[in-house]
Amino acid sequence: MGISSKMVALCSYETTKLVRIHSVRLGSLKWTLNATVLLVICGLMLWNRKYQQFDGVVSSVTAKVKGVASMQLPGEGVTIWDEADYSGLSQDKNSFFVITNLIVTKNQTQGRCPEPPSSGRRCQHHEDCERGAWDPHSHGIQTGLCVRFDALTRTCEVAAWCPIEDKHKPPRPALLASAEKYTVLIKNNIRFPAFNFIKRNILPEMTEAYLSRCQHANDSLCPIFMLGDVVKLAGENFSTMAVEGGVIGIQIKWDCNLDHLTRRCLPAYSFRRLDQKESNKTLSPGFNFRFSKYKMVDGVEKRTLYKVFGIRFDIMVFGQAGKFSFIQLIVYIGSTLSYYALTTILMDWLIGTSSYAAEPGQTYSEKKVESIPDKNERVLCVSYMDEDNIRLVKMSRKKRLQDAKTIRVQTQREDIGHMMATLCLLRDPQSFTASFSKSQGHPPNWCKCGCCSASALPQEELCCRRSNEGACVSTSVLFHKFALQRPLLEELLLYRDPLTQTPPSAAALRRCAYRQYVAWRFGVPPPDTRPAIPRCCVTKIREAFPSLDGRYSSNEAEI
């Protein structure tokens, strides 16, 4: 049996419980919200091409710089520099370098000479110089001699290329500031392996005549750039940047749509400065390096040392290509279905708050939510004569029920069927004489009606009134007709169970009287709660139908 029941449970099907509310206002709001969510989802799908499969770009870049500039060097006159001089010295992958300024130290030969004070060690005697010593700031190896650098300064002698470079700050303005008119042709070949798609930034329709006259400043697809325009588009001034150099990034973005109907794959260029000019101003600003040119003069090797400043252009290629994929479309649709839950959340919030009518909202909550009560926590409902609604309170074994904190307040729901049966069975009121006596002795301080008796259990200390003093419900004619009229209670017991014993026991009559009071004062109690009957009414019912041994259950009044 155990295995069979498990198999039956395994083969069962469970579904979500739905609640349907017939309301034009709520229905219109629901479809409006659903349509809005659908439009947003479709818009995002088309904008971000979520229906496509994507692949990253694989790229190679080459750059060719052209331009000629003249430069006035001290002692040499006008010197002409072309691309072999200013761009062929530092070529890295996906980058090129253009010299814009320089410091020249001519006719250096290997020998001994005093080092400049700015980079060497000052001295007064030979003992101040250490033979063979070297540090990162020096240009040679110390010989151990202290020699005169000028009329006022003595420094340690070094074995080095002499004369030693003694200038550190580049000339202003830059000697090759006219390099802003140089042009560079960038050739970029890309490939998307997943789609076997190959393209280059020199498009098929670009002829030799077109490339000979186009400039990127006038044509966004032209691959020929003037260096001054590149630096300007990066937000910098070429003349200022040319003094100490820097690093400029040329970004090429490929965002390709390879679907036949919307096919588009063109490069987009952008520019920005990569080195932090402000924060690096006090420590090695700009970009520079050294190189030298050698020659033999009368059998002696000489060289010209160049400390060059310039701009390095880094070419960065990134992008993706997309093509329609049915699988990606299904994945996107599945991931966006959860957005429709926003409609349900908003609708539930509107119904559950004051934005919608209170009574339909309460009914909707009861229909939709099925609560499982906590066995360790009991919720009681209380009906006071001086209030129209029903209070839900938590039962405590230490605090009297009259003073218990209210969880929430609900509207009473009439038990029409039970009340109709009671009225049909109700006897002639003249055949019953009611007794309206109050309880003997002084009532406890929590009693407001004056008819309650003290109890040893805090959960039984409940009055029929909340705060206002007045007549007790147990003294009313209706209470006596509904709860204390024995013939009526016997007829009700017989109505509920035609085979019940006659006459019924006092315990059965008490329980029937309690149910009568609950149907009268509570109607249909809220789910997962138990009605609490006031102490004054419990006392009257027990007096009318007493127990033979005088003992009563502590929870017999909780129906």
Coordinates of C-alpha atoms in Angstrom, one line a residue, residues 169-514:
K169 CA 63.4 69.9 -20.5
P170 CA 62.2 69.7 -24.1
P171 CA 62.1 72.9 -26.2
R172 CA 59.0 75.1 -26.3
P173 CA 57.4 75.3 -28.7
A174 CA 57.9 71.8 -30.0
L175 CA 60.5 71.5 -32.9
L176 CA 58.2 69.3 -34.9
A177 CA 54.8 70.9 -34.1
S178 CA 54.0 70.8 -37.8
A179 CA 53.6 67.0 -37.5
E180 CA 49.9 67.7 -36.9
K181 CA 49.6 67.8 -40.7
Y182 CA 50.9 64.3 -41.1
T183 CA 48.4 61.7 -42.3
V184 CA 48.1 58.1 -41.4
L185 CA 46.4 55.3 -43.4
I186 CA 44.9 52.7 -41.0
K187 CA 44.3 49.3 -42.6
N188 CA 42.1 47.0 -40.4
N189 CA 41.2 43.5 -41.4
I190 CA 38.6 41.7 -39.3
R191 CA 37.1 38.2 -39.1
F192 CA 34.2 36.6 -37.3
P193 CA 35.1 32.9 -37.1
A194 CA 31.6 31.6 -36.1
F195 CA 30.1 33.0 -39.3
N196 CA 33.2 32.7 -41.6
F197 CA 32.8 36.5 -42.3
I198 CA 35.8 38.6 -43.4
K199 CA 35.9 42.3 -44.0
R200 CA 38.2 45.3 -43.9
N201 CA 37.8 49.0 -43.2
I202 CA 38.8 49.9 -46.8
L203 CA 35.5 49.1 -48.3
P204 CA 35.1 47.6 -51.8
E205 CA 33.7 50.8 -53.3
M206 CA 36.7 52.9 -52.1
T207 CA 38.9 53.4 -55.2
E208 CA 42.4 54.6 -55.4
A209 CA 41.1 58.0 -56.5
Y210 CA 38.8 58.1 -53.5
L211 CA 41.6 57.3 -51.1
S212 CA 43.9 60.0 -52.6
R213 CA 41.5 62.8 -51.7
C214 CA 39.4 61.7 -48.7
Q215 CA 39.9 62.7 -45.1
H216 CA 38.2 61.3 -42.1
A217 CA 37.3 64.8 -40.9
N218 CA 35.0 65.1 -44.0
D219 CA 34.0 61.4 -44.4
S220 CA 33.4 59.2 -41.3
L221 CA 34.3 56.0 -43.2
C222 CA 37.5 57.3 -44.7
P223 CA 40.5 55.3 -43.2
I224 CA 43.0 58.3 -43.7
F225 CA 43.4 60.5 -40.7
M226 CA 45.2 63.8 -40.1
L227 CA 47.1 63.6 -36.8
G228 CA 46.0 67.0 -35.8
D229 CA 42.3 66.0 -36.3
V230 CA 42.8 62.8 -34.3
V231 CA 44.3 64.7 -31.3
K232 CA 41.5 67.3 -31.6
L233 CA 38.8 64.7 -31.6
A234 CA 40.4 63.2 -28.5
G235 CA 39.8 66.6 -26.8
E236 CA 43.4 67.7 -26.7
N237 CA 45.5 70.5 -28.3
F238 CA 48.2 69.2 -30.6
S239 CA 50.7 72.0 -30.0
T240 CA 50.5 71.6 -26.2
M241 CA 50.7 67.8 -26.4
A242 CA 53.6 67.9 -28.9
V243 CA 56.0 69.4 -26.3
E244 CA 56.2 66.4 -24.0
G245 CA 54.2 63.8 -25.9
G246 CA 51.5 61.4 -24.8
V247 CA 49.4 58.5 -25.8
I248 CA 46.2 58.7 -27.9
G249 CA 43.8 55.8 -28.4
I250 CA 42.1 55.2 -31.8
Q251 CA 39.1 52.9 -31.2
I252 CA 37.5 51.0 -34.1
K253 CA 34.2 49.4 -33.3
W254 CA 32.6 46.9 -35.5
D255 CA 28.9 46.2 -34.7
C256 CA 27.7 44.0 -37.5
N257 CA 24.3 42.7 -38.3
L258 CA 24.7 39.8 -40.7
D259 CA 21.0 39.1 -41.3
H260 CA 20.0 39.4 -44.9
L261 CA 17.2 41.9 -44.5
T262 CA 19.1 44.2 -42.1
R263 CA 22.7 43.5 -43.2
R264 CA 25.1 46.2 -42.0
C265 CA 28.8 46.0 -41.1
L266 CA 30.7 49.3 -41.0
P267 CA 33.5 50.5 -38.7
A268 CA 32.9 53.4 -36.2
Y269 CA 35.9 55.4 -35.1
S270 CA 36.4 57.2 -31.8
F271 CA 39.4 58.8 -30.1
R272 CA 40.5 59.5 -26.5
R273 CA 43.7 60.3 -24.6
L274 CA 45.0 57.3 -22.6
D275 CA 47.7 58.7 -20.4
Q276 CA 46.7 60.7 -17.4
K277 CA 48.3 64.1 -18.1
E278 CA 47.2 65.8 -14.9
S279 CA 48.2 63.2 -12.3
N280 CA 51.5 62.5 -14.1
K281 CA 52.5 66.1 -14.3
T282 CA 55.0 65.9 -11.5
L283 CA 56.5 62.5 -12.4
S284 CA 57.7 61.6 -15.9
P285 CA 55.0 63.3 -17.9
G286 CA 54.3 62.6 -21.6
F287 CA 56.0 60.0 -23.6
N288 CA 59.8 59.9 -24.6
F289 CA 62.7 57.6 -25.4
R290 CA 66.3 57.8 -26.7
F291 CA 68.0 56.5 -29.8
S292 CA 71.4 57.3 -31.5
K293 CA 73.0 57.5 -34.9
Y294 CA 76.6 56.4 -35.3
K295 CA 79.3 57.4 -37.7
M296 CA 83.2 57.1 -38.1
V297 CA 85.3 60.2 -38.3
D298 CA 89.0 59.8 -38.8
G299 CA 88.8 56.3 -37.5
V300 CA 86.9 57.3 -34.3
E301 CA 83.4 56.2 -33.7
K302 CA 81.1 59.1 -32.9
R303 CA 77.3 59.3 -32.4
T304 CA 74.5 61.8 -32.2
L305 CA 72.1 61.1 -29.3
Y306 CA 68.5 62.0 -29.7
K307 CA 66.0 62.2 -26.8
V308 CA 62.7 62.3 -28.6
F309 CA 59.3 63.2 -27.4
G310 CA 56.2 62.3 -29.3
I311 CA 52.7 60.9 -29.5
R312 CA 52.1 57.1 -29.6
F313 CA 48.8 56.1 -31.2
D314 CA 47.3 52.8 -30.0
I315 CA 44.7 51.3 -32.3
M316 CA 42.2 49.2 -30.4
V317 CA 39.6 47.1 -32.3
F318 CA 36.6 45.6 -30.7
G319 CA 33.1 44.6 -31.7
Q320 CA 30.8 41.7 -32.4
A321 CA 28.6 40.3 -35.2
G322 CA 25.2 38.9 -34.8
K323 CA 23.0 36.5 -36.9
F324 CA 19.5 35.3 -36.3
S325 CA 19.3 32.2 -34.1
F326 CA 16.0 30.4 -33.3
I327 CA 17.6 29.0 -30.1
Q328 CA 18.5 32.5 -28.9
L329 CA 15.0 33.7 -29.7
I330 CA 13.5 31.0 -27.6
V331 CA 15.9 31.6 -24.7
Y332 CA 15.1 35.3 -24.8
I333 CA 11.3 34.7 -24.9
G334 CA 11.7 32.3 -21.9
S335 CA 13.7 34.7 -19.9
T336 CA 11.3 37.6 -20.5
L337 CA 8.1 35.8 -19.5
S338 CA 8.9 36.6 -15.9
Y339 CA 8.3 40.3 -16.6
Y340 CA 4.6 39.6 -16.9
A341 CA 4.7 38.9 -13.2
L342 CA 5.0 42.6 -12.7
T343 CA 1.4 43.0 -13.9
T344 CA 0.2 40.5 -11.3
I345 CA 2.2 42.2 -8.5
L346 CA 0.9 45.6 -9.4
M347 CA -2.7 44.3 -9.6
D348 CA -2.4 42.5 -6.3
W349 CA -1.1 45.6 -4.7
L350 CA -3.9 47.8 -6.1
I351 CA -6.5 45.3 -4.9
G352 CA -5.0 44.9 -1.5
T353 CA -4.6 48.6 -0.7
S354 CA -7.1 51.4 -0.5
S355 CA -6.7 52.0 -4.2
Y356 CA -9.5 49.5 -4.7
A357 CA -12.7 48.7 -2.7
A358 CA -12.0 47.2 0.7
E359 CA -14.7 44.4 0.6
P360 CA -13.8 43.0 -2.8
G361 CA -10.1 43.2 -1.9
Q362 CA -10.7 41.2 1.3
T363 CA -12.7 38.6 -0.7
Y364 CA -10.0 38.3 -3.3
S365 CA -7.4 37.8 -0.5
E366 CA -9.4 35.0 1.1
K367 CA -10.1 33.3 -2.3
K368 CA -6.5 33.5 -3.4
V369 CA -4.5 32.8 -0.2
E370 CA -5.1 29.6 1.8
S371 CA -3.4 29.9 5.1
I372 CA -2.1 27.0 7.2
P373 CA -2.4 27.9 10.9
D374 CA 0.5 27.5 13.2
K375 CA -0.3 24.9 15.9
N376 CA 1.7 26.9 18.4
E377 CA -0.2 30.1 17.7
R378 CA -4.0 30.4 17.9
V379 CA -5.9 33.3 16.4
L380 CA -9.3 34.1 18.0
C381 CA -12.0 36.4 16.6
V382 CA -13.9 38.6 19.0
S383 CA -17.3 40.4 18.5
Y384 CA -18.1 43.4 20.8
M385 CA -21.5 44.8 21.2
D386 CA -20.2 48.4 20.9
E387 CA -18.4 47.7 17.6
D388 CA -19.7 46.7 14.1
N389 CA -16.7 44.7 13.0
I390 CA -14.9 41.6 14.1
R391 CA -11.4 41.8 15.7
L392 CA -8.8 39.1 15.2
V393 CA -6.5 38.7 18.2
K394 CA -3.7 36.3 19.3
M395 CA -4.5 34.1 22.3
S396 CA -2.1 34.4 25.2
R397 CA -2.0 32.2 28.3
K398 CA -0.5 35.0 30.4
K399 CA -2.5 38.0 29.2
R400 CA -6.3 38.3 29.5
L401 CA -8.2 38.1 26.2
Q402 CA -10.0 41.4 26.9
D403 CA -6.6 43.3 26.6
A404 CA -5.1 41.2 23.8
K405 CA -3.6 43.1 20.9
T406 CA -5.7 43.3 17.7
I407 CA -4.1 41.8 14.6
R408 CA -6.6 43.2 12.2
V409 CA -10.3 44.1 11.9
Q410 CA -12.7 42.4 9.5
T411 CA -16.3 42.9 8.4
Q412 CA -18.8 40.3 9.6
R413 CA -20.2 37.8 7.1
E414 CA -23.7 36.6 7.9
D415 CA -24.4 32.9 8.1
I416 CA -27.7 33.1 6.2
G417 CA -28.5 29.4 6.0
H418 CA -28.1 28.8 9.7
M419 CA -30.1 31.9 10.7
M420 CA -32.9 31.0 8.3
A421 CA -33.1 27.5 9.9
T422 CA -33.1 29.0 13.3
L423 CA -35.9 31.5 12.5
C424 CA -38.0 28.7 11.0
L425 CA -37.7 26.6 14.2
L426 CA -38.1 29.5 16.5
R427 CA -41.0 29.0 18.9
D428 CA -43.7 31.4 19.9
P429 CA -41.9 34.0 22.0
Q430 CA -44.9 34.0 24.5
S431 CA -44.1 30.4 25.4
F432 CA -40.7 31.3 26.8
T433 CA -40.0 33.5 29.8
A434 CA -36.5 35.1 29.9
S435 CA -34.6 35.8 33.1
F436 CA -32.4 38.9 33.1
S437 CA -30.5 38.6 36.4
K438 CA -27.0 39.9 36.8
S439 CA -24.1 37.9 38.2
Q440 CA -23.8 37.7 42.0
G441 CA -21.0 39.7 43.6
H442 CA -18.8 42.5 42.3
P443 CA -17.7 42.0 38.7
P444 CA -14.0 42.0 37.9
N445 CA -12.3 45.2 36.8
W446 CA -12.0 44.1 33.1
C447 CA -15.8 43.6 32.9
K448 CA -17.7 46.5 31.1
C449 CA -21.2 45.0 31.1
G450 CA -21.4 44.1 34.8
C451 CA -22.4 40.5 34.2
C452 CA -19.0 38.7 33.9
S453 CA -17.6 36.5 36.5
A454 CA -13.9 36.0 37.4
S455 CA -11.9 33.2 35.8
A456 CA -8.6 31.6 36.7
L457 CA -7.7 31.4 33.0
P458 CA -6.7 34.7 31.2
Q459 CA -8.0 33.4 27.8
E460 CA -11.5 33.2 29.3
E461 CA -11.5 36.8 30.6
L462 CA -13.5 38.5 27.8
C463 CA -16.4 40.8 28.1
C464 CA -19.2 41.4 25.5
R465 CA -18.1 45.1 25.4
R466 CA -14.8 46.7 24.3
S467 CA -14.7 49.9 26.3
N468 CA -18.1 51.6 26.7
E469 CA -20.2 50.5 29.7
G470 CA -23.7 49.4 29.0
A471 CA -26.3 46.6 28.9
C472 CA -24.9 43.1 28.6
V473 CA -25.8 41.0 25.5
S474 CA -26.7 38.1 27.8
T475 CA -29.7 40.2 29.1
S476 CA -31.2 40.6 25.7
V477 CA -34.3 38.8 24.5
L478 CA -32.7 37.6 21.3
F479 CA -29.8 36.0 23.3
H480 CA -32.4 34.1 25.4
K481 CA -34.4 33.1 22.3
F482 CA -31.4 31.9 20.3
A483 CA -29.1 30.4 23.0
L484 CA -31.1 29.5 26.0
Q485 CA -34.5 28.3 24.7
R486 CA -34.3 24.5 25.2
P487 CA -37.1 23.5 22.7
L488 CA -35.3 25.5 20.0
L489 CA -31.9 23.9 20.7
E490 CA -33.5 20.4 20.7
E491 CA -35.0 21.1 17.3
L492 CA -31.7 22.3 16.0
L493 CA -29.9 19.3 17.2
L494 CA -32.5 17.1 15.6
Y495 CA -32.2 19.1 12.4
R496 CA -28.5 18.6 12.3
D497 CA -28.7 14.9 13.2
P498 CA -32.1 13.3 12.8
L499 CA -31.0 10.2 14.7
T500 CA -29.7 12.0 17.7
Q501 CA -30.8 10.8 21.2
T502 CA -33.9 12.4 22.8
P503 CA -33.7 14.2 25.1
P504 CA -30.1 15.5 24.4
S505 CA -27.5 15.8 27.1
A506 CA -26.7 19.1 28.8
A507 CA -23.2 19.1 27.1
A508 CA -24.9 18.8 23.6
L509 CA -27.2 21.6 24.5
R510 CA -24.3 23.8 25.7
R511 CA -22.4 23.2 22.4
C512 CA -25.5 24.0 20.4
A513 CA -26.1 27.2 22.4
Y514 CA -22.4 28.2 21.7

